[in-house]
Structure formats: structure tokens, C-alpha cells
Coordinates of C-alpha atoms in Angstrom, one line a residue:
M1 CA -13.0 -54.3 -70.7
S2 CA -16.3 -55.5 -68.7
Q3 CA -17.7 -58.9 -70.3
L4 CA -21.0 -58.6 -70.3
S5 CA -23.4 -62.0 -69.3
R6 CA -25.0 -63.5 -72.2
R7 CA -27.8 -63.9 -69.9
S8 CA -27.8 -60.2 -70.0
F9 CA -28.2 -59.5 -73.7
L10 CA -31.7 -59.3 -74.4
V11 CA -33.3 -61.4 -77.6
T12 CA -36.7 -60.8 -77.4
G13 CA -38.4 -57.9 -79.1
L14 CA -35.9 -56.1 -80.3
T15 CA -36.6 -53.2 -82.6
A16 CA -34.8 -50.9 -84.1
G17 CA -36.0 -48.2 -82.1
A18 CA -35.5 -49.0 -78.0
A19 CA -36.1 -46.9 -75.0
A20 CA -38.3 -44.6 -75.0
G21 CA -38.1 -41.1 -76.5
L22 CA -34.6 -41.9 -78.5
P23 CA -35.2 -41.9 -82.1
A24 CA -34.6 -44.9 -84.2
A25 CA -30.6 -46.0 -85.1
H26 CA -29.3 -46.4 -88.7
A27 CA -28.4 -50.1 -89.5
G28 CA -29.0 -50.3 -93.0
P29 CA -32.1 -51.8 -95.2
G30 CA -32.8 -54.8 -93.3
P31 CA -34.7 -57.8 -94.7
G32 CA -38.1 -57.2 -97.0
P33 CA -40.6 -59.5 -96.8
A34 CA -39.7 -61.8 -99.8
E35 CA -35.9 -62.3 -98.0
A36 CA -36.8 -62.6 -94.6
S37 CA -37.2 -66.6 -94.4
A38 CA -33.8 -66.8 -95.7
V39 CA -32.3 -64.3 -93.1
S40 CA -30.5 -66.8 -91.0
R41 CA -30.6 -66.7 -87.2
E42 CA -27.4 -68.5 -86.2
P43 CA -24.1 -69.1 -87.6
R44 CA -22.7 -72.5 -86.2
S45 CA -19.9 -71.3 -84.7
D46 CA -18.5 -67.6 -83.2
P47 CA -18.3 -65.8 -85.7
F48 CA -17.0 -62.7 -83.4
T49 CA -13.0 -63.4 -84.4
L50 CA -12.7 -60.0 -85.8
G51 CA -14.2 -58.2 -82.8
V52 CA -15.8 -55.4 -83.0
A53 CA -15.2 -51.1 -83.2
S54 CA -16.8 -47.5 -82.8
G55 CA -15.7 -44.5 -84.6
D56 CA -16.8 -41.2 -85.9
P57 CA -18.5 -40.0 -83.1
D58 CA -20.5 -36.3 -83.1
S59 CA -22.2 -35.1 -79.8
G60 CA -25.7 -37.4 -80.7
G61 CA -23.9 -40.8 -81.7
F62 CA -21.1 -43.2 -83.5
V63 CA -20.9 -45.8 -85.4
I64 CA -20.6 -49.0 -84.1
W65 CA -19.0 -52.5 -86.2
T66 CA -19.0 -55.9 -86.7
R67 CA -18.2 -58.4 -89.1
L68 CA -18.7 -62.1 -89.2
A69 CA -16.0 -64.4 -89.5
P70 CA -15.7 -67.8 -88.0
R71 CA -13.3 -68.5 -89.9
P72 CA -11.7 -65.6 -90.9
L73 CA -8.6 -66.6 -93.1
A74 CA -10.9 -68.9 -95.4
E75 CA -9.2 -68.4 -98.9
D76 CA -12.6 -66.8 -100.5
G77 CA -12.0 -63.6 -98.2
A78 CA -16.1 -64.6 -97.0
G79 CA -14.9 -65.8 -93.4
G80 CA -16.5 -69.0 -93.4
M81 CA -19.9 -67.6 -93.4
P82 CA -22.1 -68.7 -95.9
A83 CA -23.7 -67.0 -99.2
R84 CA -27.0 -65.6 -97.0
P85 CA -27.2 -62.5 -94.6
F86 CA -27.1 -63.3 -91.2
T87 CA -29.7 -61.5 -88.6
V88 CA -27.3 -60.0 -86.3
H89 CA -28.3 -57.9 -82.7
W90 CA -27.1 -55.0 -81.4
Q91 CA -27.5 -53.5 -78.1
V92 CA -26.0 -49.7 -76.7
Y93 CA -25.4 -49.4 -72.6
G94 CA -25.4 -46.3 -70.2
D95 CA -22.8 -48.5 -67.6
E96 CA -19.5 -50.1 -68.2
A97 CA -21.4 -53.8 -66.5
G98 CA -24.4 -53.6 -69.0
R99 CA -27.3 -53.2 -66.5
R100 CA -28.8 -49.7 -68.5
I101 CA -29.9 -50.8 -72.2
L102 CA -30.5 -47.7 -73.9
R103 CA -30.1 -48.9 -77.4
H104 CA -30.9 -52.1 -78.9
G105 CA -32.2 -53.2 -82.1
V106 CA -31.3 -55.7 -85.3
A107 CA -29.7 -55.4 -88.7
T108 CA -28.6 -57.5 -91.4
A109 CA -25.0 -58.7 -92.0
R110 CA -24.9 -59.4 -95.6
P111 CA -22.6 -61.3 -97.8
E112 CA -22.0 -58.4 -100.5
R113 CA -20.8 -56.2 -97.6
G114 CA -18.2 -59.5 -96.3
H115 CA -21.3 -59.5 -93.3
S116 CA -20.1 -56.3 -91.5
V117 CA -22.9 -54.5 -89.5
H118 CA -22.3 -51.0 -89.0
V119 CA -25.3 -49.2 -87.0
E120 CA -25.0 -45.6 -86.8
L121 CA -26.3 -44.3 -83.4
D122 CA -28.1 -41.1 -83.1
G123 CA -29.9 -39.1 -80.1
L124 CA -27.2 -39.9 -77.5
A125 CA -26.6 -37.7 -74.4
A126 CA -23.3 -35.6 -75.3
D127 CA -19.6 -36.0 -73.8
R128 CA -20.9 -39.9 -72.0
D129 CA -19.0 -43.1 -72.2
Y130 CA -21.4 -45.5 -73.9
W131 CA -20.5 -49.5 -73.9
Y132 CA -22.1 -51.7 -76.5
R133 CA -21.8 -55.4 -78.1
F134 CA -23.5 -58.0 -80.8
K135 CA -25.6 -61.3 -81.1
A136 CA -25.7 -63.3 -83.5
G137 CA -27.5 -66.9 -82.6
P138 CA -26.1 -67.7 -79.9
H139 CA -22.9 -66.5 -80.1
V140 CA -22.3 -62.8 -78.3
S141 CA -19.7 -60.0 -79.2
P142 CA -16.8 -58.6 -76.5
T143 CA -18.1 -55.7 -75.8
G144 CA -16.3 -52.1 -77.1
R145 CA -16.4 -48.6 -74.8
A146 CA -18.0 -45.8 -77.3
R147 CA -17.7 -41.9 -76.3
T148 CA -19.7 -38.8 -77.7
A149 CA -18.5 -35.1 -78.3
P150 CA -19.6 -32.6 -76.6
H151 CA -22.3 -30.2 -77.8
P152 CA -21.3 -28.0 -80.8
L153 CA -21.1 -24.9 -78.2
S154 CA -19.7 -26.8 -75.2
Y155 CA -15.7 -27.2 -74.8
G156 CA -16.5 -30.6 -72.4
S157 CA -14.1 -32.1 -70.4
G158 CA -10.8 -32.1 -72.4
L159 CA -9.8 -34.9 -74.9
A160 CA -7.3 -37.3 -74.8
M161 CA -6.6 -38.3 -77.9
A162 CA -4.3 -41.3 -79.6
F163 CA -2.7 -41.3 -82.8
A164 CA -1.2 -44.5 -84.6
S165 CA -0.4 -45.1 -87.8
C166 CA 2.2 -48.2 -89.8
A167 CA 1.3 -51.8 -88.7
Q168 CA 3.3 -54.4 -90.7
Y169 CA 2.3 -57.0 -89.2
E170 CA 5.4 -59.5 -90.5
H171 CA 7.4 -57.0 -88.7
G172 CA 6.2 -57.3 -85.3
H173 CA 3.2 -57.8 -82.2
F174 CA 1.3 -54.9 -81.6
T175 CA 2.3 -54.1 -78.2
A176 CA 1.7 -50.8 -79.4
Y177 CA -2.0 -51.4 -79.7
R178 CA -2.2 -52.9 -76.3
R179 CA -0.1 -49.9 -74.3
L180 CA -2.6 -47.5 -76.2
A181 CA -5.7 -49.5 -75.3
E182 CA -4.7 -49.1 -71.4
D183 CA -4.0 -45.5 -71.9
R184 CA -7.9 -45.2 -72.1
P185 CA -8.3 -42.6 -74.3
D186 CA -11.9 -40.9 -75.4
L187 CA -10.5 -41.3 -79.5
V188 CA -7.9 -42.8 -81.8
L189 CA -6.8 -41.3 -84.9
H190 CA -4.9 -44.0 -87.2
L191 CA -3.8 -42.1 -89.9
G192 CA -3.2 -45.0 -92.4
D193 CA -1.1 -48.0 -93.1
Y194 CA -3.4 -50.2 -90.9
L195 CA -2.3 -53.3 -93.0
Y196 CA 0.4 -53.9 -96.4
E197 CA -0.2 -55.6 -99.6
Y198 CA 2.7 -57.6 -99.5
R199 CA 2.9 -61.4 -100.1
R200 CA 5.0 -63.3 -97.7
D201 CA 8.9 -62.1 -97.2
T202 CA 8.1 -59.5 -99.5
Y203 CA 8.9 -56.5 -97.0
T204 CA 11.6 -57.7 -94.2
I205 CA 13.3 -56.6 -92.0
P206 CA 16.8 -57.7 -90.4
G207 CA 16.8 -60.8 -89.2
G208 CA 14.0 -61.8 -90.9
N209 CA 10.2 -61.4 -90.2
V210 CA 8.4 -62.7 -87.1
R211 CA 4.8 -63.3 -88.3
H212 CA 4.2 -63.8 -92.2
H213 CA 0.9 -62.8 -94.0
E214 CA -1.8 -65.3 -95.5
G215 CA -1.9 -65.4 -99.0
P216 CA -0.5 -63.1 -103.0
E217 CA -0.2 -59.5 -102.3
T218 CA -3.8 -58.5 -102.8
E219 CA -4.5 -57.5 -105.6
T220 CA -9.0 -58.7 -105.1
L221 CA -11.8 -58.5 -102.5
A222 CA -11.1 -61.6 -101.4
D223 CA -7.4 -60.8 -100.8
Y224 CA -8.5 -57.8 -99.2
R225 CA -10.7 -59.1 -97.1
R226 CA -8.4 -62.1 -95.8
R227 CA -5.6 -59.7 -95.1
H228 CA -7.7 -57.2 -93.4
A229 CA -9.4 -59.8 -91.3
Q230 CA -5.7 -61.5 -90.7
Y231 CA -5.1 -58.2 -89.2
K232 CA -8.0 -58.2 -86.8
T233 CA -6.9 -61.6 -85.7
D234 CA -4.3 -60.1 -83.8
P235 CA -5.5 -59.6 -79.9
D236 CA -3.6 -56.4 -79.4
L237 CA -5.3 -54.4 -82.2
R238 CA -8.9 -55.8 -81.5
A239 CA -8.1 -54.3 -77.9
A240 CA -7.2 -50.9 -78.8
H241 CA -10.2 -50.7 -81.1
A242 CA -13.2 -51.9 -78.5
A243 CA -11.4 -49.2 -75.9
A244 CA -12.2 -46.0 -77.9
P245 CA -14.3 -44.6 -80.9
W246 CA -11.3 -44.5 -84.0
L247 CA -11.0 -41.9 -86.7
V248 CA -9.6 -43.5 -90.1
V249 CA -8.1 -42.5 -93.6
W250 CA -5.5 -44.7 -95.3
D251 CA -2.5 -43.9 -97.1
D252 CA -0.9 -46.3 -99.1
H253 CA -0.5 -49.9 -98.4
E254 CA -4.2 -50.4 -98.0
L255 CA -4.3 -50.3 -101.5
D256 CA -0.7 -49.7 -103.6
N257 CA 3.0 -48.9 -101.8
N258 CA 2.8 -45.2 -103.2
W259 CA 0.2 -44.7 -105.3
A260 CA -1.0 -41.7 -106.7
G261 CA -5.2 -40.9 -107.9
E262 CA -5.0 -43.7 -111.2
V263 CA -1.7 -44.6 -111.1
P264 CA -0.1 -47.6 -110.0
E265 CA 3.7 -47.6 -107.9
R266 CA 5.2 -49.1 -110.8
P267 CA 3.7 -47.0 -113.3
E268 CA 6.0 -48.1 -116.3
V269 CA 4.4 -51.5 -116.1
P270 CA 0.9 -52.2 -117.5
Q271 CA -1.9 -52.9 -114.9
P272 CA -5.0 -52.4 -116.9
G273 CA -6.5 -54.2 -113.7
F274 CA -5.2 -51.1 -111.1
P275 CA -8.8 -49.8 -111.5
A276 CA -10.6 -52.9 -109.9
R277 CA -8.0 -53.7 -108.1
R278 CA -8.6 -49.4 -106.3
E279 CA -12.2 -51.1 -105.9
A280 CA -11.5 -54.2 -104.6
A281 CA -9.2 -52.2 -101.2
F282 CA -11.6 -49.6 -100.7
R283 CA -15.0 -52.1 -100.6
A284 CA -13.0 -53.9 -98.7
Y285 CA -11.4 -50.8 -96.5
H286 CA -15.2 -49.7 -95.8
E287 CA -16.4 -53.3 -94.7
N288 CA -13.7 -53.4 -91.9
M289 CA -13.4 -49.9 -90.6
P290 CA -16.2 -48.1 -88.2
L291 CA -17.4 -45.5 -90.8
R292 CA -20.5 -44.0 -91.6
R293 CA -22.8 -44.3 -94.8
R294 CA -21.2 -41.0 -96.0
S295 CA -17.6 -43.1 -96.8
V296 CA -19.5 -46.1 -98.7
P297 CA -17.1 -46.4 -102.0
R298 CA -19.6 -45.8 -105.4
G299 CA -16.5 -48.0 -107.2
A300 CA -13.4 -47.1 -107.8
D301 CA -15.1 -43.6 -105.3
M302 CA -14.3 -43.3 -102.1
R303 CA -15.3 -39.9 -99.8
L304 CA -13.1 -40.5 -97.1
Y305 CA -12.3 -37.1 -96.5
R306 CA -14.4 -35.6 -93.5
R307 CA -14.9 -32.9 -90.7
I308 CA -15.8 -34.3 -87.3
L309 CA -16.2 -31.3 -84.5
W310 CA -15.4 -32.0 -81.1
G311 CA -17.3 -28.9 -79.7
R312 CA -15.8 -25.8 -79.7
L313 CA -12.5 -27.6 -78.4
A314 CA -11.2 -29.0 -81.2
V315 CA -12.3 -29.7 -85.2
F316 CA -10.8 -32.6 -86.7
H317 CA -10.2 -32.1 -90.7
L318 CA -9.3 -35.5 -92.2
L319 CA -7.5 -36.2 -95.3
D320 CA -6.9 -38.2 -98.4
T321 CA -3.4 -37.8 -100.2
R322 CA -3.8 -40.6 -101.6
Q323 CA -7.5 -40.8 -103.9
H324 CA -7.3 -37.0 -105.0
R325 CA -3.5 -36.4 -105.9
D326 CA -1.6 -35.7 -108.9
D327 CA 1.0 -38.6 -109.7
Q328 CA 4.3 -38.4 -107.8
G329 CA 6.2 -35.4 -109.9
C330 CA 10.0 -37.1 -110.3
G331 CA 8.9 -40.6 -108.7
D332 CA 9.3 -41.5 -105.9
G333 CA 11.7 -41.1 -103.0
Y334 CA 14.4 -38.0 -101.4
R335 CA 15.3 -35.7 -105.6
D336 CA 16.1 -32.0 -106.7
C337 CA 12.9 -31.8 -108.7
P338 CA 11.3 -28.6 -110.2
E339 CA 8.3 -30.5 -110.7
A340 CA 7.8 -30.1 -107.1
A341 CA 7.0 -25.9 -107.0
D342 CA 4.5 -26.6 -110.2
P343 CA 1.3 -24.8 -108.3
A344 CA -0.8 -26.7 -111.1
R345 CA 0.5 -29.7 -109.3
S346 CA -1.8 -30.3 -105.8
I347 CA -2.1 -33.2 -103.4
T348 CA -6.0 -33.0 -102.4
G349 CA -7.2 -32.7 -105.8
E350 CA -8.8 -29.5 -106.3
A351 CA -12.1 -30.2 -104.8
Q352 CA -10.7 -31.1 -101.2
E353 CA -8.2 -28.8 -100.9
H354 CA -11.8 -26.2 -101.3
W355 CA -13.1 -28.1 -98.5
L356 CA -10.3 -27.8 -96.9
L357 CA -10.0 -24.0 -96.9
E358 CA -13.6 -23.4 -96.5
G359 CA -13.1 -26.0 -93.6
F360 CA -10.4 -23.3 -91.9
R361 CA -12.3 -20.1 -92.6
R362 CA -15.7 -21.2 -90.7
S363 CA -13.8 -23.0 -88.0
R364 CA -14.9 -21.2 -84.5
A365 CA -12.9 -24.3 -83.0
R366 CA -9.9 -23.6 -80.5
W367 CA -8.0 -26.6 -82.2
D368 CA -8.1 -26.9 -85.7
I369 CA -6.9 -30.1 -86.5
V370 CA -5.1 -31.9 -89.6
G371 CA -5.2 -35.5 -89.7
Q372 CA -3.2 -36.8 -92.5
Q373 CA -0.7 -39.4 -93.9
V374 CA 2.6 -37.7 -95.1
F375 CA 5.0 -35.6 -93.8
F376 CA 3.6 -32.0 -94.0
A377 CA 7.2 -29.7 -93.0
Q378 CA 10.1 -29.4 -95.0
R379 CA 12.8 -32.0 -94.8
D380 CA 15.9 -31.2 -96.7
S381 CA 17.7 -34.0 -97.2
D382 CA 21.2 -32.0 -98.0
A383 CA 23.2 -29.7 -96.5
G384 CA 24.6 -27.5 -99.2
P385 CA 22.4 -25.4 -101.5
A386 CA 20.4 -28.3 -103.5
K387 CA 17.3 -29.2 -102.4
I388 CA 16.7 -32.6 -101.7
T389 CA 13.1 -33.8 -100.4
N390 CA 10.5 -36.6 -100.3
Q391 CA 8.7 -36.6 -103.2
D392 CA 5.7 -38.8 -102.0
A393 CA 5.2 -35.9 -98.9
W394 CA 4.0 -32.9 -98.8
D395 CA 7.5 -31.7 -100.2
G396 CA 6.8 -33.1 -103.3
Y397 CA 3.8 -31.0 -104.1
A398 CA 5.1 -27.7 -102.0
A399 CA 2.4 -25.1 -104.1
S400 CA 0.0 -27.1 -102.3
R401 CA 1.8 -26.9 -99.0
E402 CA 1.8 -23.3 -99.0
R403 CA -1.8 -23.0 -100.3
I404 CA -3.0 -25.3 -97.5
T405 CA -0.8 -23.2 -95.2
R406 CA -1.5 -19.4 -96.3
G407 CA -5.2 -20.2 -96.0
W408 CA -5.4 -21.1 -92.1
V409 CA -3.4 -18.2 -92.1
E410 CA -5.7 -15.8 -93.6
A411 CA -8.2 -17.8 -92.3
G412 CA -7.0 -16.6 -88.9
V413 CA -7.4 -20.3 -87.6
R414 CA -6.2 -19.7 -84.0
N415 CA -3.6 -23.4 -83.3
P416 CA -3.3 -25.4 -86.5
V417 CA -2.1 -28.6 -86.0
V418 CA -0.9 -30.9 -87.9
L419 CA -0.8 -34.9 -87.0
T420 CA 1.3 -37.4 -89.6
G421 CA 2.2 -40.5 -90.0
D422 CA 3.8 -42.5 -92.1
V423 CA 7.6 -42.2 -91.8
H424 CA 8.2 -45.1 -88.9
A425 CA 9.7 -42.8 -87.0
H426 CA 8.9 -39.6 -84.1
W427 CA 9.2 -36.5 -85.0
A428 CA 8.3 -32.2 -84.1
G429 CA 8.1 -29.8 -85.5
D430 CA 7.5 -26.1 -86.0
L431 CA 5.7 -25.5 -89.6
K432 CA 6.8 -22.2 -91.6
L433 CA 5.5 -20.0 -94.7
D434 CA 9.0 -19.9 -95.4
Y435 CA 11.1 -23.1 -94.8
D436 CA 14.0 -21.3 -95.8
D437 CA 14.4 -18.6 -93.9
P438 CA 15.0 -20.1 -90.5
A439 CA 14.3 -17.0 -88.6
G440 CA 10.3 -16.3 -90.3
R441 CA 7.6 -17.0 -88.6
T442 CA 6.1 -20.4 -87.3
V443 CA 2.5 -20.3 -88.2
G444 CA 1.7 -23.9 -87.1
S445 CA 2.6 -27.2 -85.0
E446 CA 3.8 -30.7 -87.1
L447 CA 3.5 -33.9 -84.6
V448 CA 4.4 -37.1 -86.4
T449 CA 3.9 -40.8 -85.3
S450 CA 6.4 -43.8 -85.5
S451 CA 4.7 -46.5 -86.7
I452 CA 3.1 -49.7 -84.8
T453 CA 5.1 -52.6 -86.1
S454 CA 6.5 -51.4 -88.9
G455 CA 10.6 -51.1 -89.7
G456 CA 11.3 -54.0 -86.6
D457 CA 12.7 -52.7 -83.1
G458 CA 13.9 -49.6 -84.2
R459 CA 17.1 -48.1 -81.8
D460 CA 17.0 -45.1 -79.5
S461 CA 19.5 -42.4 -80.0
D462 CA 19.8 -38.9 -79.1
P463 CA 17.4 -37.0 -80.4
A464 CA 19.2 -34.1 -81.6
A465 CA 21.8 -35.5 -83.1
H466 CA 20.4 -36.6 -86.5
P467 CA 21.6 -34.4 -88.5
F468 CA 17.8 -32.9 -90.7
L469 CA 17.4 -31.4 -87.5
A470 CA 20.7 -29.5 -88.4
I471 CA 19.8 -28.9 -92.1
N472 CA 15.6 -28.2 -91.3
P473 CA 15.8 -25.6 -88.2
H474 CA 12.4 -25.6 -87.4
L475 CA 12.2 -30.2 -86.8
R476 CA 12.2 -30.1 -83.0
F477 CA 12.3 -33.9 -82.0
H478 CA 13.5 -37.1 -84.1
N479 CA 13.0 -40.9 -82.2
D480 CA 13.6 -44.1 -84.3
Q481 CA 12.1 -46.0 -82.1
R482 CA 7.9 -48.3 -82.4
G483 CA 5.3 -46.5 -80.5
Y484 CA 2.1 -44.0 -81.1
V485 CA 1.6 -40.3 -80.0
L486 CA -0.9 -40.3 -76.4
T487 CA -2.3 -36.3 -76.3
R488 CA -4.2 -33.8 -73.8
I489 CA -6.2 -31.8 -75.4
D490 CA -7.7 -28.5 -73.5
R491 CA -8.5 -25.0 -73.4
E492 CA -5.0 -23.5 -72.3
A493 CA -3.1 -26.3 -74.4
L494 CA -2.3 -29.4 -76.0
T495 CA 0.4 -31.6 -74.4
A496 CA 1.8 -34.8 -76.8
D497 CA 3.5 -37.7 -75.3
F498 CA 5.5 -39.0 -77.6
K499 CA 5.4 -43.1 -77.0
V500 CA 7.7 -45.9 -77.7
V501 CA 8.4 -49.5 -76.9
P502 CA 12.0 -50.8 -76.8
Q503 CA 11.4 -53.8 -78.6
V504 CA 8.1 -55.7 -81.2
T505 CA 9.8 -58.8 -82.3
R506 CA 9.0 -59.5 -79.1
P507 CA 5.7 -59.6 -77.2
G508 CA 5.0 -57.9 -73.9
A509 CA 6.9 -55.1 -74.1
A510 CA 6.1 -51.8 -71.1
A511 CA 5.8 -48.2 -72.9
Y512 CA 6.9 -45.3 -72.1
T513 CA 7.2 -41.2 -72.9
R514 CA 10.6 -40.8 -74.3
A515 CA 9.5 -36.7 -74.7
T516 CA 7.3 -35.0 -74.2
F517 CA 5.5 -31.3 -76.4
V518 CA 3.7 -28.9 -75.6
I519 CA 1.7 -26.5 -78.1
E520 CA 0.2 -23.2 -75.8
D521 CA -2.8 -21.2 -76.8
R522 CA -2.2 -18.6 -79.5
V523 CA 1.6 -19.8 -79.7
P524 CA 2.5 -21.9 -82.4
G525 CA 5.4 -24.2 -82.3
V526 CA 6.2 -27.3 -80.4
R527 CA 8.0 -26.4 -76.6
Q528 CA 9.4 -29.8 -75.4
T529 CA 8.8 -29.4 -71.8
Y530 CA 10.4 -33.6 -70.8
L531 CA 12.9 -36.3 -72.2
R532 CA 13.6 -39.3 -70.7
P533 CA 17.3 -39.4 -70.8
L534 CA 19.0 -42.0 -72.5
D535 CA 19.8 -45.8 -71.5
P536 CA 23.1 -46.4 -72.3
S537 CA 22.0 -49.9 -71.6
A538 CA 19.6 -49.7 -74.6
A539 CA 22.0 -47.7 -77.1
R540 CA 23.2 -48.7 -80.3
T541 CA 26.3 -47.4 -82.1
P542 CA 24.6 -45.2 -84.1
E543 CA 24.4 -45.8 -88.4
A544 CA 27.4 -44.1 -90.2
D545 CA 25.0 -42.3 -92.5
P546 CA 21.6 -41.2 -90.2
I547 CA 20.7 -39.5 -93.7
Q548 CA 20.7 -42.5 -95.7
E549 CA 19.0 -44.4 -93.1
T550 CA 16.6 -42.3 -92.8
V551 CA 16.0 -42.3 -97.1
D552 CA 16.2 -45.6 -97.2
R553 CA 13.8 -46.6 -94.4
E554 CA 11.8 -44.3 -95.9
T555 CA 11.4 -44.6 -99.9
L556 CA 13.4 -48.2 -99.8
R557 CA 11.1 -50.5 -101.8
P558 CA 10.4 -54.4 -101.4

């Protein structure tokens, strides 16, 4: 990523309006007359330790983000910043060298927002790369790359999109983020578990964790701000944010393991402070992510589900399967649970379900991509007559899943694709209306990314050897290494490379493609086109019970 000269940063005459003819950006309210004299202009040391990010692009712009934190791990969560506002200048460039300044302006980093800055750009040209950076006093941030979506009536030049999830800082190095950045995607989806809430050495891997969380389990605003800051001190994560705009949604660990609506992980333990904890987690999440103003929390509520158009090529329906769900019907874990089929229970909540189904009916995109958190397809762990499934996933809300699936079928969605994280393994499979009929019609496709680090190194194995694939013939692929998925989307096909790194307990591993699957236009279901041979020197003896290993990985509580 280009580092522009400090001298090239315009420091005089900056206003919210910029290049002639372009509308102003939105950076939130600036200081009023009474406040202006109290706004500080020069942090004493480099405040850009957390890097920069962009997100939520449309055809005319995107949001750019930074947060001032000269001492990111300060125990009070303030990042070493005084409790007063600071002036931050920003610039957007039309070239990587920074010679063509297209937009520039001033924002105010306020202590009540964690000294974060969110600038919403509009009026830019569609389907273009842009570069941006910030300045506070003499300090200049790293440069980030953003991109606008194609015009709503254009297919554009195709889309390179990566998606990732589950990055437990203690379990390994964020090498996969670095490799993702080196792939230079146009867009990155993060499907949740961006961070983990546990105190040091609570959630451990065999052989012990390789890094350690600072501070207690996150419960207060200061705790969550500090944990977000610790994660962003990792240079590989900062590189991934600077490489491309992100679309972010949370899963559970951004707040509390397996929380559901207003119910914490362990409802049997009285937690009168859980609403305040939820409010603190939501507030810190927005402060530390490149999200637009429409997602600013209101107390303990936050509108995170949203829709992003990528021209006529794709529409991304981004879901929140935590905040609005009913509690797990039979507790967490793999269980034979009659309540899973109760049509009154929902993983999305009524309002979000209506929003999603209406989006399917109105969509004219070539690809309808549902970005969400937990496994969508059925995964029965029992080869006999019982149906034992993960109650935290869509299997625990089977009627809700059936309504969503039938909704896209009845709407005539051309190419429905579900993207998933959460389970710390790569999977690919076909989606059905009736999973109990192996010969039944395939009506969609699911691609599941492994974790960035969660679970430690993992291991390679024969992708067809996992018993889940025999019990659930709609599942086509499994891999238990760390990594991410890199896709290429055009009018004819969506191609997905399942990228893996052989270890994360040591830094610097190279990434490679373990398998490639293609989803062809108007042909629901996944088709494998490449499989890297298993390296005998890297393979280890399989576990005695791979089903139990999967169940433990997905449900084991620290």
C-alpha cells in the first residue's frame, strides 16, 4: 500500500466541501462556535496506531474510518486520548500516488465516540478505486484503498470478493488476513467473531495460546474499546482493512458467547447488567468499524442488517442472526430438539424476515448473496433415525429457515447464495427445501469459511472423509485448516477458492487454494473444479471420532 509523502497532505483551507462540483461528505456535526476553541489540533504522539478502514460502498461513495489511540491498550479504553475533541483532516485521492486530490475535509474526533471518525463520501464516480488517509496535528495515517460499486444499471467489471470470520487473537497470528490483503479483493465481508470476549487463557488451544488478551472478560465500554484496539494493533488485520472496503456483521463473541436477543450465554446465572453490557458492546462495535450513520446504536439496539448493491451484478443481504432471535430452544449444542421445528420461533425476528423476503421479491440482481453468521444447511450428526443438529445454527430454527428458503424460491431469485462463518472449518454444499429427501430439488448454494485463527492450526485431511458428508449428502466439501474464501463473481458464474494457511501458531505461512467450487448462472448448487492433493507429509492421523471432534469444536464452552 502506497505511503504518500507527509508534505503532500493539504493542511490549509480544508473544508467539508472539496473539489468543484462535488457534494459535501458527511462526517457528523463539527464543533459549534462555543466548542471550537476547546477542540485540540495536535495529539502529542502518533494517534493512528489502529490504522484506517473503509466500508459499506455504493455507486457514489463509501465510509472511511479511523480512531485516534496513541496508547491503544490504556486500561480506561480511551486509547491514551484526553477527554476532549480533536480535529482530524481527511483526503480522498484518485490515484495511489496521491497526486489527484478529489475530496478533502475536516472531522471532529469526540471522546464520547471513542475518538473515532466516520466520514461518508458521496458524489464519486462508480466502479472506481480510490485512496484515502487522515491527518491529526503533524501525524499522518497510513493510506487505505476503497472502491465504489458499479452504477445500479451496470454489471461493472466483475467483482473479486473475499469473506472471513472468527479471529481469536490468542489462538494464532493473523496471517490469513495478510494473505487476504495481498489478494487485493474489491470487497471484503466479515461474517462475525471479529474479536473474542474472554479474559486471558480462558479459551485455549492444545499446547497453549500463542498470544494473550489484555484485561478481564469484556463487560464494560472501556473493556470493549480496549479489546477492539488490541485486535487492531495487529499489522496483518490493519493491512486487510486498508486493502479494500469491508462489509461487517457480528456474530456472538463481539458481545457474549451464544447470546440470543436479550438472553446471555448462561441465562441460569442472574445477570442484571446484561442490557448495559449489550449497549456497551454495540457502542464499541460501531466506534471501531467502518459503518454508516444508519447503524449508530440507540441504547441497547443497533440496526445492523442492511442491503448493499453491487450494480446489477449482485445484491448483498447482510443479516443479524443474534440481536433479534428467539433463545435456543433446547440450549446450545447438538441435540434432538422438537422446538427447532416450531414455526413461532425465528432466528431473524419478524421485522428482519419481512425485510429479507421483500428484498428477494424486489431483487433484479444476477446474484443474491446472503451474508450471515451460522450454518444454514441441515447438518445431522446422527446416521440413524434421530435428527441431532446444532441448536445455535439455523438447524435450531428449521421453520425460520424453511420460510426464508421458500421465500427466495417463490420470488424467483436467479442465483441465491448463502455465505457463512462461525464453525472454524471450510464447507460447501447445496441448499434444499427438504433436506430429508436426498433426491429433492436443489434451490441454492452455501459457502462456509473457516476461521482466521480460532481453534489453532487445524489439520489437513481428505475432504470427503468427514462422516457428515455421508449423513448429509447435500454437503460437498470439508476442510479443517485456517483461512478464508476468495471469490470471483461475474455474469456467468461465481467461483470460490477455499484458501488455507498450514499454521497460525507461527507467523508468516504462505496461503494456497485447497479447493475451488463454481456456481454457474441459473444452476443452483456447488460444483468442484479443483482439489489440491493431500500432502502426505502434512497429514496427521485422523481423530478416532471426527463427528465428536466437530461437535466439540462448535459447542465446547471455555
